[in-house]
């Protein structure tokens, strides 16, 4: 009887120990599964974080690219605005040039008769003026008329040479000059030294100082002068004009002003 009880207790102990061993093994398995699940979740979270970081980097890059593009677009807008202004100005200039070109023919048609009248007036003035340097001045008028007829000379150049001729004539009125020319005395042409003082006096002296004379506006011809009064004065004036002697006070024949 006693032995049976011992056997029964021993079997119960073995059963309890076996059950306990089985429970410990199951618990350990559950813990491992939980840990494994935690690791899996951690890996999944790490992967998700990497994806989030990647998306964030891409987003930041897109934003930076967008900001760069916006700056470029703003710059292009300013540049295009400037170009539009420049194009508008160029169009205005082109229109102004077009208008000027259209008016060139009209202006030229108007200025050519004006230049012709200017040359005619200058020619008439020379004919009525004191007759100094006649060959030179008449040759200048001839050249002006020749220039006016040339088609290869621009209107601007024609106008320039005419103004230059006027300036030369204007300068004669405030300069003193000595030059050689011929004069007719008693029907005989003789060489002489001429003395021009502005336009107020034109005197001559034949070579060797044989005859001294001056232009008389009233008679429109050269007249002889009194040698005792004017011979030395005209001779000295010629030397002054040629800068052979220092400037000095001269006594020269001057036509008296006429009352109109």
mmCIF file of C-alpha atoms in Angstrom, residues 104-122 144-145 147-149 155 158-159 162 166:
data_model
loop_
_atom_site.group_PDB
_atom_site.id
_atom_site.type_symbol
_atom_site.label_atom_id
_atom_site.label_comp_id
_atom_site.label_asym_id
_atom_site.label_seq_id
_atom_site.Cartn_x
_atom_site.Cartn_y
_atom_site.Cartn_z
ATOM 1 C CA UNK A 104 15.887 114.135 -97.718
ATOM 2 C CA UNK A 105 14.669 114.446 -101.275
ATOM 3 C CA UNK A 106 12.390 117.337 -100.331
ATOM 4 C CA UNK A 107 15.151 119.117 -98.419
ATOM 5 C CA UNK A 108 17.609 118.609 -101.260
ATOM 6 C CA UNK A 109 15.123 120.000 -103.776
ATOM 7 C CA UNK A 110 14.791 123.085 -101.595
ATOM 8 C CA UNK A 111 18.477 123.587 -100.780
ATOM 9 C CA UNK A 112 19.811 123.277 -104.336
ATOM 10 C CA UNK A 113 18.030 126.448 -105.529
ATOM 11 C CA UNK A 114 19.174 128.179 -102.343
ATOM 12 C CA UNK A 115 22.810 127.280 -103.024
ATOM 13 C CA UNK A 116 22.467 128.463 -106.626
ATOM 14 C CA UNK A 117 21.138 131.811 -105.401
ATOM 15 C CA UNK A 118 23.994 132.057 -102.898
ATOM 16 C CA UNK A 119 26.619 131.550 -105.642
ATOM 17 C CA UNK A 120 24.869 134.082 -107.899
ATOM 18 C CA UNK A 121 24.771 136.620 -105.064
ATOM 19 C CA UNK A 122 28.454 136.075 -104.304
ATOM 20 C CA UNK A 144 31.508 126.658 -107.117
ATOM 21 C CA UNK A 145 29.302 126.496 -110.205
ATOM 22 C CA UNK A 147 30.600 121.738 -107.947
ATOM 23 C CA UNK A 148 26.879 122.543 -108.043
ATOM 24 C CA UNK A 149 26.559 120.667 -111.345
ATOM 25 C CA UNK A 155 24.453 118.538 -101.031
ATOM 26 C CA UNK A 158 28.326 121.644 -101.856
ATOM 27 C CA UNK A 159 26.927 123.784 -99.072
ATOM 28 C CA UNK A 162 29.896 127.709 -100.613
ATOM 29 C CA UNK A 166 31.678 133.315 -98.178
#
